Coordinates of C-alpha atoms in Angstrom, one line a residue:
G67 CA 85.5 27.8 -44.2
T68 CA 85.0 31.4 -42.9
A69 CA 82.3 30.2 -40.4
T70 CA 84.9 28.5 -38.2
T71 CA 85.7 31.7 -36.4
E72 CA 82.1 31.8 -35.2
A73 CA 81.9 28.1 -34.3
G74 CA 81.4 28.9 -30.6
E75 CA 78.5 31.2 -31.3
F76 CA 76.8 28.7 -33.5
W77 CA 77.0 26.0 -30.9
E78 CA 76.1 28.2 -27.8
I79 CA 73.0 29.8 -29.4
Y80 CA 71.8 27.3 -32.0
K81 CA 73.5 24.0 -30.8
L82 CA 74.9 23.5 -34.3
D83 CA 78.3 22.3 -35.2
V84 CA 80.6 23.9 -37.8
V85 CA 82.4 21.5 -40.1
T86 CA 85.0 22.8 -42.5
I87 CA 84.6 21.3 -46.0
P88 CA 88.0 20.5 -47.6
T89 CA 88.8 22.4 -50.7
N90 CA 88.4 20.6 -54.0
L91 CA 92.1 21.3 -54.9
P92 CA 95.0 22.3 -52.7
I93 CA 95.3 26.0 -52.0
T94 CA 98.4 27.6 -53.6
R95 CA 97.6 31.2 -52.6
K96 CA 100.3 32.9 -50.5
D97 CA 99.0 34.9 -47.5
A98 CA 101.6 37.4 -46.4
E99 CA 102.1 39.0 -43.0
D100 CA 100.5 42.3 -42.4
L101 CA 102.4 45.5 -43.3
V102 CA 102.0 48.0 -40.4
Y103 CA 102.5 51.8 -41.0
K104 CA 102.4 54.6 -38.6
T105 CA 99.9 56.8 -40.4
K106 CA 97.0 56.3 -42.8
R107 CA 98.8 58.6 -45.2
D108 CA 101.8 56.3 -45.3
K109 CA 99.6 53.3 -45.7
Y110 CA 97.6 54.6 -48.7
R111 CA 100.8 55.7 -50.4
A112 CA 102.2 52.2 -50.0
V113 CA 99.0 50.7 -51.3
I114 CA 99.2 52.8 -54.5
E115 CA 102.8 51.9 -55.0
E116 CA 102.0 48.2 -54.6
I117 CA 99.2 48.5 -57.1
K118 CA 101.6 50.0 -59.7
K119 CA 104.1 47.1 -59.2
L120 CA 101.4 44.4 -59.6
K121 CA 99.9 46.1 -62.6
E122 CA 103.3 46.3 -64.3
A123 CA 103.7 42.6 -63.7
G124 CA 100.5 41.9 -65.6
R125 CA 98.5 40.7 -62.6
P126 CA 94.9 41.7 -61.8
V127 CA 94.5 43.5 -58.4
L128 CA 91.4 43.4 -56.1
V129 CA 91.6 46.1 -53.4
G130 CA 89.3 45.5 -50.5
T131 CA 88.1 48.3 -48.3
T132 CA 85.9 48.4 -45.1
S133 CA 83.8 51.3 -46.3
V134 CA 82.5 53.1 -49.4
E135 CA 84.3 56.3 -48.3
V136 CA 87.7 54.6 -48.4
S137 CA 87.0 53.0 -51.8
E138 CA 86.1 56.4 -53.2
L139 CA 89.2 57.9 -51.7
L140 CA 91.5 55.3 -53.2
G141 CA 89.7 55.7 -56.5
K142 CA 90.5 59.4 -56.5
M143 CA 94.2 58.7 -55.7
L144 CA 94.4 56.2 -58.6
T145 CA 92.8 58.7 -60.9
F146 CA 95.4 61.3 -59.9
E147 CA 98.1 58.7 -60.7
K148 CA 96.3 58.0 -64.0
I149 CA 95.8 54.3 -63.3
P150 CA 92.7 52.9 -65.0
H151 CA 90.4 51.1 -62.4
N152 CA 86.9 50.2 -61.5
V153 CA 85.2 51.0 -58.2
L154 CA 82.7 48.4 -57.0
N155 CA 80.4 49.4 -54.1
A156 CA 76.7 49.8 -53.2
K157 CA 76.5 52.8 -55.6
Q158 CA 77.5 50.7 -58.7
H159 CA 75.2 47.7 -58.1
A160 CA 73.9 47.9 -61.7
R161 CA 77.4 47.4 -63.1
E162 CA 78.4 44.8 -60.5
A163 CA 78.4 41.8 -62.9
Q164 CA 80.4 43.6 -65.5
I165 CA 83.0 44.9 -63.1
V166 CA 83.5 41.4 -61.5
A167 CA 83.7 39.8 -65.0
E168 CA 86.6 42.2 -65.8
A169 CA 88.4 41.9 -62.5
G170 CA 90.5 38.9 -63.5
M171 CA 91.9 40.4 -66.7
P172 CA 95.7 41.1 -66.9
G173 CA 96.5 44.5 -65.2
A174 CA 92.9 45.1 -64.1
V175 CA 92.5 47.1 -60.9
T176 CA 89.3 46.8 -59.0
I177 CA 88.5 48.6 -55.7
A178 CA 85.6 47.0 -53.8
T179 CA 84.1 47.1 -50.3
N180 CA 84.7 43.8 -48.6
M181 CA 81.0 42.7 -49.1
A182 CA 80.7 43.7 -52.7
G183 CA 80.5 41.0 -55.4
R184 CA 80.7 38.1 -53.0
G185 CA 79.6 34.7 -54.3
T186 CA 81.0 35.4 -57.8
D187 CA 84.2 33.7 -59.0
I188 CA 86.7 36.1 -60.5
K189 CA 87.9 34.2 -63.6
L190 CA 91.5 34.7 -64.5
G191 CA 92.4 36.1 -67.9
P192 CA 95.0 34.8 -70.3
G193 CA 98.6 34.8 -68.9
V194 CA 97.4 35.7 -65.4
K195 CA 98.2 32.3 -63.8
E196 CA 101.8 32.5 -65.2
A197 CA 102.2 36.0 -63.8
G198 CA 101.2 34.9 -60.3
G199 CA 97.4 35.0 -60.3
L200 CA 95.0 37.5 -58.7
A201 CA 96.5 39.8 -56.0
I202 CA 94.3 40.7 -53.0
I203 CA 95.2 43.9 -51.2
G204 CA 93.4 44.7 -47.9
T205 CA 93.5 48.4 -46.9
E206 CA 92.4 47.8 -43.3
R207 CA 91.7 44.9 -41.0
H208 CA 87.9 44.4 -40.4
E209 CA 86.6 44.0 -36.9
S210 CA 85.6 40.4 -37.9
R211 CA 88.3 37.9 -38.9
R212 CA 85.5 36.2 -41.0
V213 CA 85.2 39.2 -43.4
D214 CA 89.0 39.3 -43.8
R215 CA 89.1 35.6 -44.7
Q216 CA 86.3 36.1 -47.2
L217 CA 88.4 38.8 -48.9
R218 CA 91.5 36.6 -49.0
G219 CA 89.3 33.8 -50.4
R220 CA 88.6 35.8 -53.6
A221 CA 92.0 34.6 -54.8
G222 CA 93.3 31.1 -55.1
R223 CA 90.0 29.5 -56.2
Q224 CA 90.1 25.9 -57.5
G225 CA 93.9 25.7 -57.0
D226 CA 94.7 28.9 -58.9
P227 CA 97.8 30.9 -57.8
G228 CA 97.4 34.2 -56.0
T229 CA 98.5 36.4 -53.1
S230 CA 96.9 38.4 -50.3
Q231 CA 98.4 41.3 -48.3
F232 CA 96.9 43.5 -45.7
F233 CA 98.1 47.1 -45.1
V234 CA 97.4 48.4 -41.6
S235 CA 98.1 51.8 -40.0
L236 CA 98.2 52.6 -36.3
E237 CA 95.5 55.2 -36.9
D238 CA 93.0 52.5 -38.0
D239 CA 90.0 52.2 -35.7
L240 CA 90.8 48.6 -34.8
M241 CA 94.4 49.4 -33.9
R242 CA 93.4 52.4 -31.8
M243 CA 91.1 50.3 -29.8
F244 CA 93.7 47.8 -28.9
G245 CA 97.2 49.2 -28.1
S246 CA 98.4 51.1 -31.1
D247 CA 100.1 53.5 -28.8
R248 CA 102.4 50.8 -27.5
I249 CA 103.4 49.8 -31.0
A250 CA 103.9 53.5 -31.9
A251 CA 106.2 53.9 -28.9
L252 CA 108.1 50.8 -30.0
M253 CA 108.6 52.1 -33.5
D254 CA 109.9 55.4 -32.1
R255 CA 112.4 53.7 -29.9
M256 CA 113.6 51.5 -32.8
G257 CA 114.1 54.7 -34.9
Y258 CA 111.5 54.1 -37.5
K259 CA 111.0 57.1 -39.8
E260 CA 108.0 58.3 -41.8
G261 CA 106.9 55.9 -44.4
E262 CA 108.8 52.9 -43.0
V263 CA 107.0 49.7 -42.3
I264 CA 106.9 46.8 -39.7
Q265 CA 106.2 43.3 -40.9
H266 CA 106.3 40.6 -38.3
S267 CA 104.2 37.6 -37.3
M268 CA 103.9 38.9 -33.8
I269 CA 102.2 42.0 -35.1
T270 CA 99.8 40.0 -37.2
R271 CA 98.9 37.7 -34.3
S272 CA 98.3 40.7 -32.0
I273 CA 95.9 42.2 -34.6
E274 CA 94.0 38.9 -34.8
R275 CA 93.8 38.8 -31.0
A276 CA 92.3 42.3 -31.1
Q277 CA 89.8 41.1 -33.8
K278 CA 88.9 38.2 -31.5
K279 CA 88.2 40.5 -28.6
V280 CA 85.8 42.6 -30.8
E281 CA 84.1 39.4 -32.0
E282 CA 83.6 38.2 -28.5
N283 CA 82.2 41.6 -27.5
N284 CA 79.8 41.6 -30.5
F285 CA 78.8 38.0 -29.7
G286 CA 78.0 39.1 -26.1
I287 CA 75.8 41.9 -27.4
R288 CA 74.0 39.5 -29.8
K289 CA 73.5 36.9 -27.1
R290 CA 72.1 39.5 -24.7
L291 CA 69.6 40.7 -27.3
L292 CA 68.6 37.1 -28.0
E293 CA 67.9 36.6 -24.3
Y294 CA 65.6 39.6 -24.3
D295 CA 63.9 38.4 -27.5
D296 CA 63.4 34.9 -26.0
V297 CA 61.1 36.5 -23.4
M298 CA 59.1 38.1 -26.1
N299 CA 59.1 35.0 -28.2
K300 CA 57.5 32.9 -25.5
Q301 CA 54.7 35.4 -25.0
R302 CA 54.3 35.6 -28.8
T303 CA 53.9 31.8 -29.0
V304 CA 51.1 31.9 -26.4
I305 CA 49.3 34.8 -28.1
Y306 CA 49.5 33.4 -31.6
T307 CA 48.4 29.9 -30.5
R308 CA 45.3 31.5 -29.1
R309 CA 44.9 33.7 -32.1
N310 CA 45.2 30.7 -34.5
H311 CA 42.5 28.8 -32.4
A312 CA 40.2 31.7 -33.2
L313 CA 41.2 32.1 -36.8
F314 CA 40.7 28.5 -37.7
G315 CA 38.0 27.6 -35.2
E316 CA 40.1 25.1 -33.4
R317 CA 39.6 25.0 -29.6
L318 CA 37.9 28.4 -29.8
A319 CA 35.0 27.2 -27.6
I320 CA 37.5 25.9 -25.0
D321 CA 39.4 29.2 -25.0
T322 CA 36.2 31.1 -24.6
D323 CA 35.1 28.9 -21.8
N324 CA 38.5 29.3 -20.1
S325 CA 38.1 33.1 -20.4
F326 CA 34.8 33.0 -18.6
Y327 CA 36.3 31.0 -15.7
E328 CA 39.4 33.1 -15.6
V329 CA 37.4 36.3 -15.3
A330 CA 35.1 34.8 -12.6
E331 CA 38.1 33.6 -10.6
N332 CA 39.9 36.9 -10.9
L333 CA 36.8 38.8 -9.7
V334 CA 36.3 36.6 -6.7
T335 CA 40.0 36.5 -5.7
T336 CA 40.5 40.3 -6.2
H337 CA 37.4 41.4 -4.2
R338 CA 37.8 38.7 -1.5
A339 CA 41.3 40.2 -0.8
T340 CA 39.7 43.6 -0.1
D341 CA 36.5 42.2 1.4
D342 CA 34.4 44.5 -0.8
Y343 CA 31.1 42.8 -1.7
E344 CA 29.5 45.8 -3.3
A345 CA 32.5 46.3 -5.6
F346 CA 32.3 42.6 -6.4
K347 CA 28.6 42.9 -7.4
L348 CA 29.3 46.0 -9.6
D349 CA 32.2 44.2 -11.4
V350 CA 30.0 41.1 -12.0
I351 CA 27.4 43.4 -13.6
K352 CA 30.1 45.2 -15.6
N353 CA 31.8 42.0 -16.9
F354 CA 29.0 39.4 -17.1
A355 CA 25.9 41.7 -17.3
I356 CA 24.1 39.7 -14.5
D357 CA 23.1 40.4 -10.9
T358 CA 24.7 37.5 -9.1
V359 CA 22.7 35.4 -6.6
I360 CA 25.8 35.0 -4.4
S361 CA 25.0 36.6 -1.1
E362 CA 27.3 38.8 0.9
D363 CA 27.6 36.1 3.7
E364 CA 28.4 33.5 1.1
F365 CA 31.0 35.7 -0.6
Q366 CA 32.7 36.6 2.7
K367 CA 32.8 33.1 4.3
G368 CA 32.6 30.6 1.4
N369 CA 35.4 28.8 -0.4
V370 CA 37.0 30.9 -3.1
Q371 CA 37.0 28.1 -5.7
E372 CA 33.4 27.1 -5.0
I373 CA 32.3 30.8 -5.3
S374 CA 34.3 31.1 -8.6
E375 CA 32.6 28.0 -10.0
K376 CA 29.2 29.2 -9.0
L377 CA 29.8 32.6 -10.6
Y378 CA 31.2 31.0 -13.7
G379 CA 28.0 28.8 -13.9
E380 CA 25.8 31.9 -13.7
A381 CA 27.8 33.7 -16.3
V382 CA 27.8 30.8 -18.8
A383 CA 24.0 30.2 -18.3
N384 CA 23.3 33.8 -19.0
Y385 CA 25.5 33.9 -22.0
H386 CA 23.8 30.8 -23.5
R387 CA 20.4 32.4 -22.8
R388 CA 21.4 35.6 -24.6
T389 CA 23.0 33.8 -27.6
N390 CA 19.8 31.7 -27.9
E391 CA 17.8 35.0 -28.1
V392 CA 20.1 36.3 -30.8
V393 CA 19.9 33.1 -32.8
T394 CA 16.1 33.0 -32.4
G395 CA 15.8 36.6 -33.5
T396 CA 18.2 36.5 -36.5
Y397 CA 17.7 33.0 -37.9
P398 CA 14.3 33.6 -39.6
V399 CA 15.7 36.7 -41.4
I400 CA 18.8 34.8 -42.5
K401 CA 16.8 31.8 -43.6
K402 CA 14.6 34.1 -45.7
I403 CA 17.6 35.7 -47.3
F404 CA 19.0 32.2 -48.1
E405 CA 15.8 31.0 -49.7
E406 CA 15.4 34.2 -51.8
Q407 CA 19.0 35.0 -52.7
G408 CA 21.1 32.0 -51.5
Q409 CA 22.3 31.3 -55.0
H410 CA 23.9 34.7 -55.3
I411 CA 25.1 35.4 -51.8
E412 CA 28.0 33.6 -50.2
N413 CA 28.5 35.6 -46.9
I414 CA 26.4 37.9 -44.8
S415 CA 27.4 40.7 -42.6
I416 CA 25.7 40.9 -39.2
P417 CA 26.1 43.9 -36.9
F418 CA 26.6 43.4 -33.2
T419 CA 27.0 45.9 -30.3
D420 CA 27.6 45.8 -26.6
G421 CA 26.1 49.2 -26.2
R422 CA 29.4 51.1 -26.6
R423 CA 31.2 49.4 -29.5
G424 CA 30.0 48.0 -32.8
L425 CA 31.3 45.0 -34.7
H426 CA 30.3 43.7 -38.2
V427 CA 30.6 39.9 -38.3
L428 CA 31.1 38.1 -41.5
A429 CA 29.5 34.6 -41.6
P430 CA 29.0 32.1 -44.4
L431 CA 25.3 32.1 -45.3
R432 CA 24.9 28.4 -46.1
K433 CA 26.7 27.3 -42.9
V434 CA 24.5 29.6 -40.8
V435 CA 21.4 28.0 -42.3
E436 CA 22.8 24.5 -41.9
T437 CA 23.5 25.1 -38.2
E438 CA 20.2 26.8 -37.7
G439 CA 21.9 30.1 -36.8
R440 CA 24.6 28.8 -34.4
E441 CA 27.3 29.7 -36.8
T442 CA 26.4 33.3 -36.2
I443 CA 27.6 33.0 -32.6
S444 CA 30.7 31.1 -33.6
A445 CA 31.5 33.9 -36.1
L446 CA 30.9 36.5 -33.4
E447 CA 33.3 34.7 -31.0
R448 CA 35.9 34.4 -33.6
S449 CA 35.7 38.0 -34.8
I450 CA 35.7 39.6 -31.3
T451 CA 38.5 37.3 -30.1
L452 CA 40.7 38.2 -33.1
N453 CA 40.0 41.9 -32.9
L454 CA 40.7 42.3 -29.2
I455 CA 43.7 40.0 -29.2
D456 CA 45.3 42.0 -32.0
D457 CA 44.6 45.3 -30.2
A458 CA 45.9 44.1 -26.9
W459 CA 49.0 42.5 -28.4
K460 CA 49.9 45.8 -30.2
E461 CA 49.6 47.8 -27.0
H462 CA 51.6 45.1 -25.2
L463 CA 54.5 45.3 -27.7
R464 CA 54.7 49.0 -27.1
A465 CA 54.7 48.5 -23.3
M466 CA 57.5 45.9 -23.7
D467 CA 59.6 48.2 -25.8
D468 CA 59.3 50.9 -23.1
L469 CA 60.1 48.3 -20.4
K470 CA 63.2 47.2 -22.2
Q471 CA 64.5 50.8 -22.3
S472 CA 63.6 51.6 -18.7
V473 CA 65.2 48.5 -17.1
Q474 CA 68.6 49.5 -18.4
S475 CA 69.0 52.0 -15.6
A476 CA 69.0 49.0 -13.1
V477 CA 72.8 48.6 -13.7
Y478 CA 73.3 51.8 -11.6
E479 CA 71.7 49.8 -8.7
Q480 CA 74.1 46.9 -9.4
K481 CA 71.1 44.8 -10.5
D482 CA 70.8 42.6 -13.6
P483 CA 68.4 44.4 -16.1
L484 CA 67.6 41.1 -17.8
L485 CA 66.2 39.6 -14.6
I486 CA 64.1 42.7 -13.9
Y487 CA 62.9 42.6 -17.5
K488 CA 61.8 39.0 -17.2
F489 CA 59.9 39.6 -14.0
E490 CA 58.2 42.8 -15.2
A491 CA 57.5 41.3 -18.6
F492 CA 55.7 38.3 -16.9
E493 CA 53.6 40.7 -14.8
L494 CA 52.7 42.8 -17.9
F495 CA 51.8 39.7 -19.9
K496 CA 49.6 38.3 -17.1
Q497 CA 47.9 41.7 -16.7
M498 CA 47.4 42.0 -20.5
S499 CA 46.0 38.5 -20.7
A500 CA 43.5 39.1 -17.9
E501 CA 42.3 42.4 -19.3
N502 CA 42.0 40.8 -22.7
S503 CA 39.8 38.0 -21.3
K504 CA 37.7 40.6 -19.5
E505 CA 37.1 42.5 -22.7
I506 CA 36.2 39.4 -24.7
V507 CA 33.8 38.1 -22.0
S508 CA 32.2 41.5 -21.5
F509 CA 31.5 42.0 -25.2
L510 CA 30.1 38.5 -25.6
C511 CA 27.8 38.8 -22.5
K512 CA 26.4 42.1 -23.7
A513 CA 26.4 41.5 -27.5
G514 CA 23.2 41.9 -29.4
I515 CA 21.8 43.1 -32.7
P516 CA 21.4 46.9 -32.5
G517 CA 17.9 48.4 -33.1
Q518 CA 14.5 46.9 -33.1
Q519 CA 13.5 43.4 -34.3
A520 CA 11.7 45.0 -37.3
E521 CA 15.0 46.5 -38.4
E522 CA 17.0 43.3 -38.4
E523 CA 16.3 42.4 -42.0
A524 CA 17.6 45.8 -43.1
Q525 CA 20.7 45.4 -40.9
I526 CA 21.7 41.9 -42.0
T527 CA 23.3 42.5 -45.4
E528 CA 25.4 40.7 -47.9
G529 CA 29.0 40.4 -46.9
H530 CA 31.7 40.3 -49.6
E531 CA 34.8 38.2 -49.0
E532 CA 37.7 40.2 -50.1
K533 CA 41.5 40.0 -49.8
T534 CA 42.9 42.0 -47.0
D535 CA 43.7 45.5 -48.2
M536 CA 46.4 46.8 -45.8
S537 CA 45.9 50.4 -47.0
R538 CA 42.3 50.4 -45.9
M539 CA 42.8 48.8 -42.4
R540 CA 43.4 52.1 -40.7
A541 CA 40.3 53.8 -42.2
S542 CA 38.2 50.7 -41.4
H543 CA 39.4 50.6 -37.9
Q544 CA 38.5 54.2 -37.3
D545 CA 35.0 54.1 -38.9
P546 CA 32.7 51.4 -37.6
D547 CA 30.3 51.9 -40.5
A548 CA 33.0 52.1 -43.3
G549 CA 31.6 49.3 -45.5
N550 CA 32.8 45.8 -44.9
G551 CA 36.6 46.4 -44.5
H552 CA 38.0 43.4 -42.9
G553 CA 40.9 43.4 -40.4
A554 CA 41.8 39.7 -39.9
P555 CA 44.8 38.7 -42.0
Q556 CA 44.3 35.8 -44.4
Q557 CA 46.0 32.6 -43.3
G558 CA 45.8 29.6 -45.5
P559 CA 43.7 29.2 -48.7
A560 CA 41.5 26.4 -47.3
R561 CA 39.6 28.6 -44.8
R562 CA 39.4 32.3 -44.5
E563 CA 37.4 34.3 -42.1
E564 CA 37.2 38.1 -42.4
Y565 CA 35.5 40.7 -40.3
A566 CA 35.1 44.5 -40.1
P567 CA 36.7 45.8 -36.9
A568 CA 34.4 48.6 -35.9
M569 CA 36.2 48.9 -32.5
D570 CA 36.4 52.7 -32.2
E571 CA 36.9 52.7 -28.5
P572 CA 39.3 55.2 -26.8
K573 CA 41.5 53.9 -24.0
Q574 CA 40.0 56.2 -21.4
E575 CA 36.5 57.6 -21.8
P576 CA 34.9 60.5 -19.9
V577 CA 31.9 59.8 -17.6
R578 CA 28.7 60.2 -19.5
V579 CA 25.3 60.8 -18.0
G580 CA 22.7 58.7 -20.0
P581 CA 19.0 59.2 -20.3
K582 CA 16.9 58.4 -17.3
V583 CA 15.6 54.8 -17.3
G584 CA 11.8 54.4 -16.7
R585 CA 10.7 52.1 -13.9
N586 CA 9.0 49.7 -16.3
D587 CA 11.8 49.8 -18.9
P588 CA 14.2 46.8 -19.2
C589 CA 17.2 47.2 -16.8
P590 CA 20.3 48.4 -18.6
C591 CA 22.4 45.7 -16.9
G592 CA 21.0 43.2 -19.4
S593 CA 19.4 40.9 -16.8
G594 CA 16.1 40.9 -18.6
K595 CA 14.2 42.2 -15.6
K596 CA 12.3 45.5 -15.4
F597 CA 14.3 48.3 -13.9
K598 CA 12.0 48.6 -10.9
N599 CA 12.6 44.9 -10.0
C600 CA 16.3 45.0 -10.6
H601 CA 18.7 47.9 -10.0
G602 CA 15.9 50.4 -9.6
K603 CA 14.1 48.7 -6.7
D604 CA 15.9 50.8 -4.1
Q605 CA 15.2 54.1 -5.9

């Protein structure tokens, strides 16, 4: 019944109707018009006097307050008047059931914040129905009519008798917001003295109109926040869809393939706009670890889509070549471990590095052997995708929070902050997604087992599948060699993949001068050629 005041909000935001369910028995409770006093002092004095009268009549009294401070103030006043009472608020949650159980006894006085003890029927003691039932006293009108109705609804349950009365002063926060000065002037002109009261339906209706204005204002604030959150929620859906593909293995190969094409297309489009072929070649080496066969003339005059597809084909072919080398190098070692210890080992931990960062990949031993090592690459793709998506999404959330704060100043330019937020959020998300694809592709194209072939057997170790320990995630993230701490959250009992995120990479790194590469050494770009035949041919 109290949701009817918010029916408009339920429909506008959730497209849900509010239907009032009829009471089981007719309501016999009497709801009196508000009593309006000039000052809070007069109001509280009148409340104490009303409690005395009701207690003498043998009726239980429930006094509702809008705050813990007011409930404690009234408690002190009743103590001064030597009136036995109970105070029910957040500080007495342990005694709440006992206090509510005693609240319906003859002459019982209970002071409660409007929210305390809700959902519990106050059972009337012997002789209370004949005396008039439970009496509800509200010491102040709440900003929401719904909360006031909930307070009234404590009395008159299942056809029981009862009364409700609100005491209001012109010094109350709600009254001061909406025209208490006009009512005060009216009381002065009509000759009202200290302690006298106004009781009129017009006053009660004006208070309810003031409550309605506050409700509409609060609804507007909530609706605005929801519109901001909708922007984030759409982005969250995209990210978590991709994350679930990686977590459960569904469509992961398609997402990885799309990342390769997206990076290739971005490189071609970006550098064609500036007509910088040298920068294009360097970025291809940086992201795909290949020296592209696309000539300068082809790059400058060819069709953008055709160049993108050609670059994508080169990158994918190189990636497959490198993964085949990894599988060929690791499979014999893994097979040997399976044959010797397969009965005791369920998972293995395989280290990968792209030359700057390290990652321990956990893979099921039996499945790796059954797929002749291909599961190793699937586990790598899954782990690096999860790791980098999580890192990128956390940074993006921080950026979105900063953006939400910064766009608020747009009102000074007579612009809608929400529209600017939507536009900027889209650009941020697009940039984050592109950078995330670049990082995933870059790692995959350069990933390999660290160290020499002879050391592989020592580096491929047993991996224990453990439950995610949230307290260890930070330490695991900071230390790439800190055991097999796994950062992927468990989702679903049927299939769980865990990995050790040894991604200790700062956002901005200083320029480092590496050791000089010999002419007959392999080229650092990962092309497989000797340095003198690759990037060292012009030196």
